[in-house]
Amino acid sequence: VKLGADTNLVTTLKLDSQKFLDLLLDVEDAFDVLVPMEAVVDVQTAGELAEVIERRLRED
Amino acid sequence: MPLLDKLRRLAEEREGLLGAGQEPFGVPVEELISATEARIGGHEVLLAGTNNYLGLTFEPSCLQAGHDALDQEGTGTTGSRMASGSFSGHAALERELADFFGRRAAIVFSAGYLANLGMLSALAGPGDFILIDADCHASIYEGCRLSGAEVLRFRHNDASSLEKRMRRLGEDAPRTLIVVEGIYSMLGDRAPLVEIAEVKRGFGGYLLVDEAHSLGVLGGRGRGLTEETGTESDVDFIVGTFSKSLGGVGGFCVSDLPELDLVRYASKPYIFTASQSPAGIATVRAALSVMRDRPELRSRLRENSERLYRGLSALGYQLGPEVGPVVAATFDAPDEALDFWRRLLNDEHIYVNLMMPPATPAGKPLVRCSVSAAHTPEQIDRIVGAFERLRP
């Protein structure tokens, strides 16, 4: 799968809730940022996740 | 999407996962024979998946206490603790729990699930932070959500992952509640509590430990992992359940902090739930007394746990990292685990738990045994023998 902003993490990458949250741990460590669970409730695509990370980095 | 479509989708998922054949969830138990035996599907079955760690469900003193309370106080309280449902037994159990743990006070909830819901939602709120181990129980996740706090996770049993996040929290670290479990229910591994307590001391904040699976199992007096690791002065809140070692229903929290009493006024799962029945409270009080006075039950549980763990390990099963009353074998695929579970029940007449992803660590299915002090060595050997015959 070629990962792009529109790649759906749930339907295309088949991430279940547990795998998605584990990905979030990797993302937090890679960007040295904290992303609360409630900030990603509506996230479906890689692009939406990137937006959340950028927003959190700006807030920090 | 129509309202009920999400439930109908579950039926398709269930069909895909389980197909036809024995349903592994909600198995009907037709008759209890003892703490370790029951009749299921018309057969006498050895129970090895019931969390009945000390085997107290048929303890004569507990039965008698329940019968007496039923006769004297009736079938139920018909009210919440904040209304008409605080009987003398509820208050006595709270005093006895505080005394058992050497803490200032205790609160009793109507279920272990409600204890986590009630405590987490009352302790933290909007603007606060809760930092939980990634493998925490569903009741902890739900309690966090109910609180309105910002909820963060750290890698399972990784104190350095916790430390990184506490550092990132900076000046917010002191308003953070760290939550871990004594023994994790899926693989039976324990929290690295000494290291976690060290992080908490370094950054501030509060530490809550859920001892659901470790109460009556670990520690010199059975208080749990907190006692076993000598971290009692670092742990602000201990939450637990009555439904495992104490053979009843209900949950609790103990603490030295005076604010614990105020949780009664802030916790909706406490305020708006009918209180535990008098008989239920009476059996738990009797079981607490047995647990305190008979440390040999803990020794027997440890011996049985070691016997099963070593037996299955020698057969080549991939188990959790530590010996304890939860002995879980990891399988590669859900259908393989399901087939094994069904043959264990139908051919060997042994009941254990089947755990499926995503509720399991690393997305792998588990066939999970729970050991009891009431198991005989012969019963443990029977479980090992069955696992040998069914070995994939």
CSV table of C-alpha atoms in Angstrom, one decimal:
chain,number,residue,atom,x,y,z
A,1,VAL,CA,0.0,0.0,0.0
A,2,LYS,CA,1.3,3.4,-0.9
A,3,LEU,CA,0.8,5.7,2.0
A,4,GLY,CA,-0.7,9.1,1.2
A,5,ALA,CA,-2.7,11.8,3.0
A,6,ASP,CA,-5.9,10.1,1.9
A,7,THR,CA,-5.0,6.6,3.0
A,8,ASN,CA,-7.6,5.4,5.3
A,9,LEU,CA,-6.0,3.9,8.4
A,10,VAL,CA,-9.0,1.8,9.3
A,11,THR,CA,-10.3,0.5,6.0
A,12,THR,CA,-7.1,0.4,3.9
A,13,LEU,CA,-4.4,-0.4,6.5
A,14,LYS,CA,-6.8,-2.5,8.6
A,15,LEU,CA,-5.8,-1.0,11.9
A,16,ASP,CA,-8.1,-2.1,14.7
A,17,SER,CA,-8.6,0.2,17.7
A,18,GLN,CA,-5.6,-1.4,19.5
A,19,LYS,CA,-3.2,-1.1,16.6
A,20,PHE,CA,-4.3,2.5,15.9
A,21,LEU,CA,-3.5,3.5,19.5
A,22,ASP,CA,-0.2,1.7,19.4
A,23,LEU,CA,0.6,3.6,16.2
A,24,LEU,CA,-0.2,6.7,18.2
A,25,LEU,CA,2.6,5.8,20.7
A,26,ASP,CA,5.1,5.6,17.9
A,27,VAL,CA,3.9,8.9,16.5
A,28,GLU,CA,4.2,10.6,19.9
A,29,ASP,CA,7.8,9.4,20.3
A,30,ALA,CA,8.8,10.2,16.7
A,31,PHE,CA,7.6,13.8,17.0
A,32,ASP,CA,8.2,14.2,20.8
A,33,VAL,CA,4.6,15.3,21.3
A,34,LEU,CA,1.6,14.3,23.4
A,35,VAL,CA,-1.6,13.3,21.6
A,36,PRO,CA,-4.5,12.6,23.9
A,37,MET,CA,-6.8,9.8,22.9
A,38,GLU,CA,-9.8,12.2,22.6
A,39,ALA,CA,-7.9,14.2,19.9
A,40,VAL,CA,-7.9,11.3,17.5
A,41,VAL,CA,-11.5,10.0,18.0
A,42,ASP,CA,-12.6,11.2,14.5
A,43,VAL,CA,-9.3,10.5,12.7
A,44,GLN,CA,-9.7,8.2,9.7
A,45,THR,CA,-6.9,9.1,7.3
A,46,ALA,CA,-3.1,9.6,7.5
A,47,GLY,CA,-3.7,13.3,6.5
A,48,GLU,CA,-6.1,13.8,9.4
A,49,LEU,CA,-3.6,12.3,11.8
A,50,ALA,CA,-0.9,14.6,10.5
A,51,GLU,CA,-3.1,17.6,11.1
A,52,VAL,CA,-3.7,16.6,14.7
A,53,ILE,CA,0.1,16.2,15.2
A,54,GLU,CA,0.8,19.6,13.6
A,55,ARG,CA,-1.8,21.2,15.8
A,56,ARG,CA,-0.4,19.6,19.0
A,57,LEU,CA,3.1,20.7,18.0
A,58,ARG,CA,1.9,24.3,17.5
A,59,GLU,CA,0.1,24.3,20.9
A,60,ASP,CA,3.3,23.0,22.6
B,1,MET,CA,-26.2,4.7,9.1
B,2,PRO,CA,-29.4,3.3,10.7
B,3,LEU,CA,-29.3,3.1,14.5
B,4,LEU,CA,-29.0,-0.7,14.8
B,5,ASP,CA,-26.7,-1.4,11.9
B,6,LYS,CA,-23.6,-1.3,14.1
B,7,LEU,CA,-25.1,-4.2,16.2
B,8,ARG,CA,-26.1,-6.1,13.1
B,9,ARG,CA,-22.5,-5.8,11.8
B,10,LEU,CA,-21.4,-7.5,15.1
B,11,ALA,CA,-23.5,-10.6,14.0
B,12,GLU,CA,-21.5,-10.8,10.8
B,13,GLU,CA,-18.2,-10.4,12.6
B,14,ARG,CA,-19.3,-13.0,15.1
B,15,GLU,CA,-20.2,-15.5,12.4
B,16,GLY,CA,-16.9,-14.9,10.6
B,17,LEU,CA,-14.9,-15.4,13.8
B,18,LEU,CA,-16.8,-18.3,15.4
B,19,GLY,CA,-18.8,-20.0,12.7
B,20,ALA,CA,-21.0,-22.8,14.0
B,21,GLY,CA,-20.2,-24.9,17.0
B,22,GLN,CA,-19.8,-24.3,20.7
B,23,GLU,CA,-20.1,-20.6,21.6
B,24,PRO,CA,-17.0,-19.7,23.7
B,25,PHE,CA,-18.5,-16.6,25.3
B,26,GLY,CA,-21.1,-16.8,28.0
B,27,VAL,CA,-21.0,-20.5,28.3
B,28,PRO,CA,-24.0,-21.7,30.3
B,29,VAL,CA,-23.0,-23.3,33.6
B,30,GLU,CA,-25.7,-25.7,34.6
B,31,GLU,CA,-24.7,-26.6,38.1
B,32,LEU,CA,-21.8,-25.8,40.4
B,33,ILE,CA,-20.3,-28.8,42.1
B,34,SER,CA,-17.5,-27.1,44.0
B,35,ALA,CA,-15.1,-24.1,43.6
B,36,THR,CA,-13.3,-26.0,40.8
B,37,GLU,CA,-16.0,-28.2,39.2
B,38,ALA,CA,-19.3,-27.6,37.4
B,39,ARG,CA,-21.7,-29.3,35.1
B,40,ILE,CA,-21.5,-27.8,31.6
B,41,GLY,CA,-23.2,-29.4,28.5
B,42,GLY,CA,-24.2,-32.3,30.7
B,43,HIS,CA,-20.7,-33.2,31.7
B,44,GLU,CA,-18.7,-32.7,34.9
B,45,VAL,CA,-16.1,-30.1,33.9
B,46,LEU,CA,-12.9,-28.9,35.6
B,47,LEU,CA,-13.0,-25.2,36.0
B,48,ALA,CA,-9.7,-23.4,35.2
B,49,GLY,CA,-11.0,-20.1,34.0
B,50,THR,CA,-12.9,-18.5,36.8
B,51,ASN,CA,-10.6,-16.1,38.7
B,52,ASN,CA,-11.5,-17.9,41.9
B,53,TYR,CA,-8.0,-17.5,43.1
B,54,LEU,CA,-8.4,-18.5,46.7
B,55,GLY,CA,-11.3,-20.9,46.0
B,56,LEU,CA,-13.5,-19.2,48.6
B,57,THR,CA,-16.9,-19.4,46.8
B,58,PHE,CA,-18.0,-22.4,48.9
B,59,GLU,CA,-16.1,-21.5,52.1
B,60,PRO,CA,-18.5,-22.5,55.0
B,61,SER,CA,-18.0,-19.3,57.0
B,62,CYS,CA,-18.7,-17.2,53.9
B,63,LEU,CA,-21.8,-19.2,53.1
B,64,GLN,CA,-23.0,-18.9,56.6
B,65,ALA,CA,-22.4,-15.1,56.7
B,66,GLY,CA,-24.4,-14.8,53.5
B,67,HIS,CA,-27.3,-16.9,54.8
B,68,ASP,CA,-27.5,-14.9,58.0
B,69,ALA,CA,-27.5,-11.5,56.3
B,70,LEU,CA,-30.1,-12.7,53.8
B,71,ASP,CA,-32.4,-13.8,56.7
B,72,GLN,CA,-31.8,-10.7,58.9
B,73,GLU,CA,-31.5,-7.9,56.3
B,74,GLY,CA,-33.4,-9.1,53.3
B,75,THR,CA,-32.6,-9.6,49.6
B,76,GLY,CA,-31.5,-6.1,48.7
B,77,THR,CA,-31.0,-2.5,49.9
B,78,THR,CA,-33.2,-1.0,47.2
B,79,GLY,CA,-31.3,2.2,47.4
B,80,SER,CA,-27.9,3.8,46.6
B,81,ARG,CA,-25.2,4.4,49.2
B,82,MET,CA,-26.2,8.1,49.2
B,83,ALA,CA,-29.9,7.3,49.8
B,84,SER,CA,-31.2,4.4,51.8
B,85,GLY,CA,-28.6,1.8,50.8
B,86,SER,CA,-25.8,2.3,53.4
B,87,PHE,CA,-26.4,-0.5,55.9
B,88,SER,CA,-24.1,-1.2,58.8
B,89,GLY,CA,-22.4,-4.0,56.8
B,90,HIS,CA,-21.3,-1.6,54.1
B,91,ALA,CA,-19.6,0.7,56.6
B,92,ALA,CA,-18.1,-2.2,58.5
B,93,LEU,CA,-16.6,-3.6,55.3
B,94,GLU,CA,-15.1,-0.2,54.5
B,95,ARG,CA,-13.5,0.0,58.0
B,96,GLU,CA,-12.2,-3.6,57.6
B,97,LEU,CA,-10.7,-2.9,54.1
B,98,ALA,CA,-9.0,0.3,55.4
B,99,ASP,CA,-7.6,-1.8,58.3
B,100,PHE,CA,-6.5,-4.6,56.1
B,101,PHE,CA,-4.6,-2.2,53.8
B,102,GLY,CA,-3.3,0.0,56.7
B,103,ARG,CA,-5.0,3.0,55.1
B,104,ARG,CA,-7.0,5.9,56.4
B,105,ALA,CA,-10.3,5.0,54.6
B,106,ALA,CA,-12.0,2.9,52.0
B,107,ILE,CA,-15.0,3.3,49.7
B,108,VAL,CA,-17.0,0.3,48.6
B,109,PHE,CA,-18.6,0.2,45.1
B,110,SER,CA,-21.3,-2.2,43.7
B,111,ALA,CA,-18.9,-3.7,41.1
B,112,GLY,CA,-15.2,-3.7,40.4
B,113,TYR,CA,-15.9,-2.1,37.0
B,114,LEU,CA,-17.8,0.7,38.8
B,115,ALA,CA,-14.9,1.2,41.2
B,116,ASN,CA,-12.6,2.2,38.3
B,117,LEU,CA,-15.4,4.2,36.7
B,118,GLY,CA,-16.3,5.9,39.9
B,119,MET,CA,-12.8,6.7,41.1
B,120,LEU,CA,-11.2,7.9,37.8
B,121,SER,CA,-14.2,10.1,36.9
B,122,ALA,CA,-14.2,11.7,40.3
B,123,LEU,CA,-10.4,12.2,40.7
B,124,ALA,CA,-9.7,13.8,37.3
B,125,GLY,CA,-11.6,16.3,35.3
B,126,PRO,CA,-11.3,18.7,32.3
B,127,GLY,CA,-7.8,20.3,32.4
B,128,ASP,CA,-6.3,17.3,34.2
B,129,PHE,CA,-4.3,14.5,32.7
B,130,ILE,CA,-4.5,10.7,33.1
B,131,LEU,CA,-1.6,8.6,32.0
B,132,ILE,CA,-2.4,4.9,31.7
B,133,ASP,CA,-0.5,1.8,30.8
B,134,ALA,CA,-1.5,0.8,27.3
B,135,ASP,CA,-2.7,-2.7,28.5
B,136,CYS,CA,-5.1,-1.4,31.2
B,137,HIS,CA,-8.5,-2.9,31.6
B,138,ALA,CA,-11.6,-1.6,29.7
B,139,SER,CA,-13.0,-0.2,33.0
B,140,ILE,CA,-10.0,2.1,33.3
B,141,TYR,CA,-10.3,3.3,29.7
B,142,GLU,CA,-14.0,4.0,30.3
B,143,GLY,CA,-13.4,5.7,33.6
B,144,CYS,CA,-10.8,8.0,31.9
B,145,ARG,CA,-13.3,8.9,29.2
B,146,LEU,CA,-16.0,9.7,31.8
B,147,SER,CA,-13.6,12.0,33.6
B,148,GLY,CA,-13.2,14.6,30.8
B,149,ALA,CA,-9.5,14.7,31.4
B,150,GLU,CA,-6.9,14.5,28.7
B,151,VAL,CA,-6.0,10.8,28.4
B,152,LEU,CA,-2.6,9.6,27.5
B,153,ARG,CA,-1.0,6.2,27.3
B,154,PHE,CA,2.5,4.8,27.8
B,155,ARG,CA,3.9,1.6,26.5
B,156,HIS,CA,2.9,-1.5,28.5
B,157,ASN,CA,5.2,-2.0,31.5
B,158,ASP,CA,7.7,0.5,30.2
B,159,ALA,CA,8.7,3.0,32.9
B,160,SER,CA,10.9,4.9,30.5
B,161,SER,CA,7.9,5.5,28.2
B,162,LEU,CA,6.0,6.8,31.2
B,163,GLU,CA,9.0,9.0,32.2
B,164,LYS,CA,9.2,10.5,28.6
B,165,ARG,CA,5.5,11.5,28.8
B,166,MET,CA,5.7,12.9,32.3
B,167,ARG,CA,8.7,15.0,31.1
B,168,ARG,CA,6.7,16.2,28.1
B,169,LEU,CA,3.8,17.2,30.4
B,170,GLY,CA,6.2,19.6,32.1
B,171,GLU,CA,4.4,21.8,34.6
B,172,ASP,CA,1.2,19.8,34.1
B,173,ALA,CA,2.9,16.6,35.5
B,174,PRO,CA,1.7,17.3,39.1
B,175,ARG,CA,-1.9,17.4,38.0
B,176,THR,CA,-1.5,14.0,36.4
B,177,LEU,CA,-3.0,10.7,37.6
B,178,ILE,CA,-0.8,7.6,36.6
B,179,VAL,CA,-2.8,4.4,36.4
B,180,VAL,CA,-1.4,0.8,36.3
B,181,GLU,CA,-2.4,-2.7,37.3
B,182,GLY,CA,-0.8,-5.0,39.8
B,183,ILE,CA,-1.2,-8.1,37.6
B,184,TYR,CA,-2.5,-7.7,34.0
B,185,SER,CA,-5.4,-9.9,33.2
B,186,MET,CA,-4.4,-11.1,29.8
B,187,LEU,CA,-0.8,-12.4,30.2
B,188,GLY,CA,-0.6,-12.3,34.0
B,189,ASP,CA,2.5,-10.0,34.0
B,190,ARG,CA,3.1,-7.5,36.8
B,191,ALA,CA,3.7,-3.8,36.6
B,192,PRO,CA,7.3,-2.6,37.3
B,193,LEU,CA,6.0,-0.7,40.3
B,194,VAL,CA,9.3,0.2,41.8
B,195,GLU,CA,10.4,2.0,38.6
B,196,ILE,CA,6.9,3.6,38.1
B,197,ALA,CA,6.8,4.9,41.7
B,198,GLU,CA,10.3,6.4,41.1
B,199,VAL,CA,9.0,8.3,38.0
B,200,LYS,CA,6.0,9.5,40.0
B,201,ARG,CA,8.3,10.7,42.9
B,202,GLY,CA,10.5,12.5,40.3
B,203,PHE,CA,7.7,14.4,38.5
B,204,GLY,CA,4.9,14.6,41.1
B,205,GLY,CA,1.4,13.6,40.3
B,206,TYR,CA,-0.7,10.8,41.8
B,207,LEU,CA,-0.5,7.0,41.4
B,208,LEU,CA,-3.4,4.6,41.3
B,209,VAL,CA,-2.9,0.9,41.2
B,210,ASP,CA,-5.7,-1.6,40.3
B,211,GLU,CA,-5.0,-4.7,42.3
B,212,ALA,CA,-8.0,-6.7,40.9
B,213,HIS,CA,-5.9,-9.7,40.0
B,214,SER,CA,-3.2,-9.3,42.7
B,215,LEU,CA,-5.3,-8.9,45.9
B,216,GLY,CA,-4.9,-12.0,48.0
B,217,VAL,CA,-2.3,-13.3,45.6
B,218,LEU,CA,0.8,-11.1,46.1
B,219,GLY,CA,2.4,-9.5,49.2
B,220,GLY,CA,3.2,-10.9,52.6
B,221,ARG,CA,-0.4,-10.2,53.8
B,222,GLY,CA,-2.1,-10.5,50.4
B,223,ARG,CA,-2.4,-6.8,49.9
B,224,GLY,CA,-1.1,-7.1,46.3
B,225,LEU,CA,1.8,-5.9,44.2
B,226,THR,CA,2.0,-2.6,46.1
B,227,GLU,CA,2.9,-4.6,49.3
B,228,GLU,CA,5.1,-7.1,47.4
B,229,THR,CA,7.2,-4.3,46.0
B,230,GLY,CA,7.4,-2.1,49.1
B,231,THR,CA,5.8,0.9,47.3
B,232,GLU,CA,2.8,1.5,49.6
B,233,SER,CA,4.0,5.0,50.5
B,234,ASP,CA,4.1,6.0,46.8
B,235,VAL,CA,0.7,4.6,45.8
B,236,ASP,CA,-2.0,7.1,46.5
B,237,PHE,CA,-5.0,4.9,45.6
B,238,ILE,CA,-5.5,1.2,45.5
B,239,VAL,CA,-8.5,0.0,43.6
B,240,GLY,CA,-9.7,-3.6,43.6
B,241,THR,CA,-12.6,-6.0,43.1
B,242,PHE,CA,-14.3,-8.6,45.3
B,243,SER,CA,-15.0,-10.9,42.4
B,244,LYS,CA,-11.7,-12.7,42.2
B,245,SER,CA,-9.9,-13.7,45.4
B,246,LEU,CA,-12.8,-12.8,47.6
B,247,GLY,CA,-15.4,-14.8,45.6
B,248,GLY,CA,-18.1,-12.2,45.6
B,249,VAL,CA,-19.2,-9.1,43.7
B,250,GLY,CA,-18.2,-5.5,44.2
B,251,GLY,CA,-15.2,-3.1,44.2
B,252,PHE,CA,-13.4,-0.7,46.4
B,253,CYS,CA,-10.8,2.0,46.7
B,254,VAL,CA,-8.5,2.6,49.7
B,255,SER,CA,-6.3,5.7,50.3
B,256,ASP,CA,-4.7,7.8,53.0
B,257,LEU,CA,-5.8,11.0,51.4
B,258,PRO,CA,-8.7,12.7,53.2
B,259,GLU,CA,-10.2,13.7,49.8
B,260,LEU,CA,-11.2,10.0,49.3
B,261,ASP,CA,-14.3,10.7,51.5
B,262,LEU,CA,-15.4,13.5,49.1
B,263,VAL,CA,-15.4,11.0,46.1
B,264,ARG,CA,-18.8,9.9,47.5
B,265,TYR,CA,-20.2,13.4,46.5
B,266,ALA,CA,-18.5,13.6,43.1
B,267,SER,CA,-18.7,10.1,41.7
B,268,LYS,CA,-21.9,9.4,39.7
B,269,PRO,CA,-21.2,5.6,39.4
B,270,TYR,CA,-21.2,5.6,43.2
B,271,ILE,CA,-24.1,8.0,43.8
B,272,PHE,CA,-26.5,6.6,41.2
B,273,THR,CA,-26.1,2.8,41.6
B,274,ALA,CA,-28.0,0.6,44.0
B,275,SER,CA,-25.7,-0.6,46.8
B,276,GLN,CA,-24.4,-4.1,47.1
B,277,SER,CA,-26.9,-6.6,48.7
B,278,PRO,CA,-26.5,-7.3,52.4
B,279,ALA,CA,-25.7,-11.0,51.7
B,280,GLY,CA,-23.1,-10.0,49.1
B,281,ILE,CA,-21.4,-7.6,51.6
B,282,ALA,CA,-21.5,-10.3,54.3
B,283,THR,CA,-19.8,-12.9,52.2
B,284,VAL,CA,-17.1,-10.5,51.2
B,285,ARG,CA,-16.4,-9.5,54.9
B,286,ALA,CA,-16.1,-13.2,55.8
B,287,ALA,CA,-13.8,-13.9,52.8
B,288,LEU,CA,-11.6,-10.9,53.8
B,289,SER,CA,-11.3,-12.4,57.2
B,290,VAL,CA,-10.4,-15.9,55.7
B,291,MET,CA,-7.9,-14.3,53.4
B,292,ARG,CA,-6.2,-12.4,56.3
B,293,ASP,CA,-6.1,-15.4,58.6
B,294,ARG,CA,-5.1,-18.2,56.2
B,295,PRO,CA,-1.9,-17.2,54.4
B,296,GLU,CA,-1.5,-20.9,53.4
B,297,LEU,CA,-4.1,-20.3,50.7
B,298,ARG,CA,-1.7,-17.9,49.0
B,299,SER,CA,1.1,-20.5,49.3
B,300,ARG,CA,-1.1,-23.2,47.8
B,301,LEU,CA,-2.1,-20.9,44.9
B,302,ARG,CA,1.6,-20.1,44.3
B,303,GLU,CA,2.4,-23.8,44.2
B,304,ASN,CA,-0.4,-24.6,41.8
B,305,SER,CA,0.5,-21.6,39.6
B,306,GLU,CA,4.1,-22.8,39.4
B,307,ARG,CA,3.0,-26.4,38.6
B,308,LEU,CA,0.8,-25.3,35.7
B,309,TYR,CA,3.2,-22.7,34.4
B,310,ARG,CA,6.1,-25.1,34.4
B,311,GLY,CA,4.0,-27.9,32.9
B,312,LEU,CA,2.7,-25.8,30.0
B,313,SER,CA,6.1,-24.2,29.5
B,314,ALA,CA,7.8,-27.6,29.2
B,315,LEU,CA,5.3,-28.5,26.5
B,316,GLY,CA,6.5,-25.5,24.5
B,317,TYR,CA,3.5,-23.2,24.9
B,318,GLN,CA,4.3,-19.5,24.7
B,319,LEU,CA,3.2,-18.1,28.1
B,320,GLY,CA,3.3,-14.7,29.8
B,321,PRO,CA,6.7,-13.7,31.3
B,322,GLU,CA,5.9,-14.4,34.9
B,323,VAL,CA,4.5,-17.2,37.1
B,324,GLY,CA,1.2,-16.3,38.6
B,325,PRO,CA,-2.5,-17.3,38.8
B,326,VAL,CA,-3.1,-16.1,35.2
B,327,VAL,CA,-1.4,-18.6,32.8
B,328,ALA,CA,-2.2,-17.7,29.2
B,329,ALA,CA,-1.0,-19.6,26.1
B,330,THR,CA,-0.6,-17.5,23.0
B,331,PHE,CA,-1.8,-18.9,19.7
B,332,ASP,CA,-1.0,-17.6,16.2
B,333,ALA,CA,-4.5,-17.5,14.7
B,334,PRO,CA,-8.0,-17.0,16.1
B,335,ASP,CA,-9.4,-20.2,14.4
B,336,GLU,CA,-6.6,-22.3,15.9
B,337,ALA,CA,-7.2,-20.9,19.4
B,338,LEU,CA,-11.0,-21.4,19.0
B,339,ASP,CA,-10.6,-25.0,17.9
B,340,PHE,CA,-8.2,-25.7,20.8
B,341,TRP,CA,-10.6,-24.1,23.3
B,342,ARG,CA,-13.6,-26.2,21.9
B,343,ARG,CA,-11.7,-29.5,22.1
B,344,LEU,CA,-10.5,-28.6,25.6
B,345,LEU,CA,-14.1,-28.2,26.7
B,346,ASN,CA,-15.9,-30.9,24.6
B,347,ASP,CA,-13.2,-33.6,24.6
B,348,GLU,CA,-11.3,-33.0,27.8
B,349,HIS,CA,-14.1,-31.4,29.9
B,350,ILE,CA,-11.9,-28.5,31.0
B,351,TYR,CA,-13.2,-24.9,31.0
B,352,VAL,CA,-10.7,-22.1,30.4
B,353,ASN,CA,-11.1,-18.6,28.9
B,354,LEU,CA,-10.7,-17.8,25.2
B,355,MET,CA,-9.4,-14.2,24.5
B,356,MET,CA,-9.6,-12.8,21.1
B,357,PRO,CA,-7.9,-9.7,19.5
B,358,PRO,CA,-8.2,-6.7,19.7
B,359,ALA,CA,-8.7,-7.3,23.4
B,360,THR,CA,-5.3,-9.1,23.6
B,361,PRO,CA,-1.8,-7.8,23.5
B,362,ALA,CA,0.1,-8.0,20.2
B,363,GLY,CA,-3.2,-8.9,18.4
B,364,LYS,CA,-2.7,-12.6,19.2
B,365,PRO,CA,-5.5,-14.9,20.6
B,366,LEU,CA,-5.0,-16.4,24.0
B,367,VAL,CA,-6.2,-19.6,25.7
B,368,ARG,CA,-6.1,-18.4,29.3
B,369,CYS,CA,-6.2,-20.5,32.5
B,370,SER,CA,-6.7,-19.1,35.9
B,371,VAL,CA,-5.4,-21.1,38.8
B,372,SER,CA,-7.1,-21.6,42.2
B,373,ALA,CA,-5.8,-22.5,45.6
B,374,ALA,CA,-8.7,-25.0,45.6
B,375,HIS,CA,-7.2,-26.9,42.7
B,376,THR,CA,-5.6,-30.2,43.7
B,377,PRO,CA,-2.2,-31.1,42.2
B,378,GLU,CA,-4.0,-33.9,40.3
B,379,GLN,CA,-6.4,-31.4,38.7
B,380,ILE,CA,-3.4,-29.2,37.6
B,381,ASP,CA,-1.8,-32.3,36.1
B,382,ARG,CA,-5.0,-33.1,34.3
B,383,ILE,CA,-4.9,-29.6,32.7
B,384,VAL,CA,-1.3,-30.1,31.6
B,385,GLY,CA,-2.1,-33.6,30.2
B,386,ALA,CA,-5.0,-32.1,28.2
B,387,PHE,CA,-2.7,-29.4,26.8
B,388,GLU,CA,-0.2,-32.1,25.9
B,389,ARG,CA,-2.8,-34.2,24.0
B,390,LEU,CA,-4.2,-31.2,22.1
B,391,ARG,CA,-0.8,-29.6,21.4
B,392,PRO,CA,-0.9,-28.0,17.9
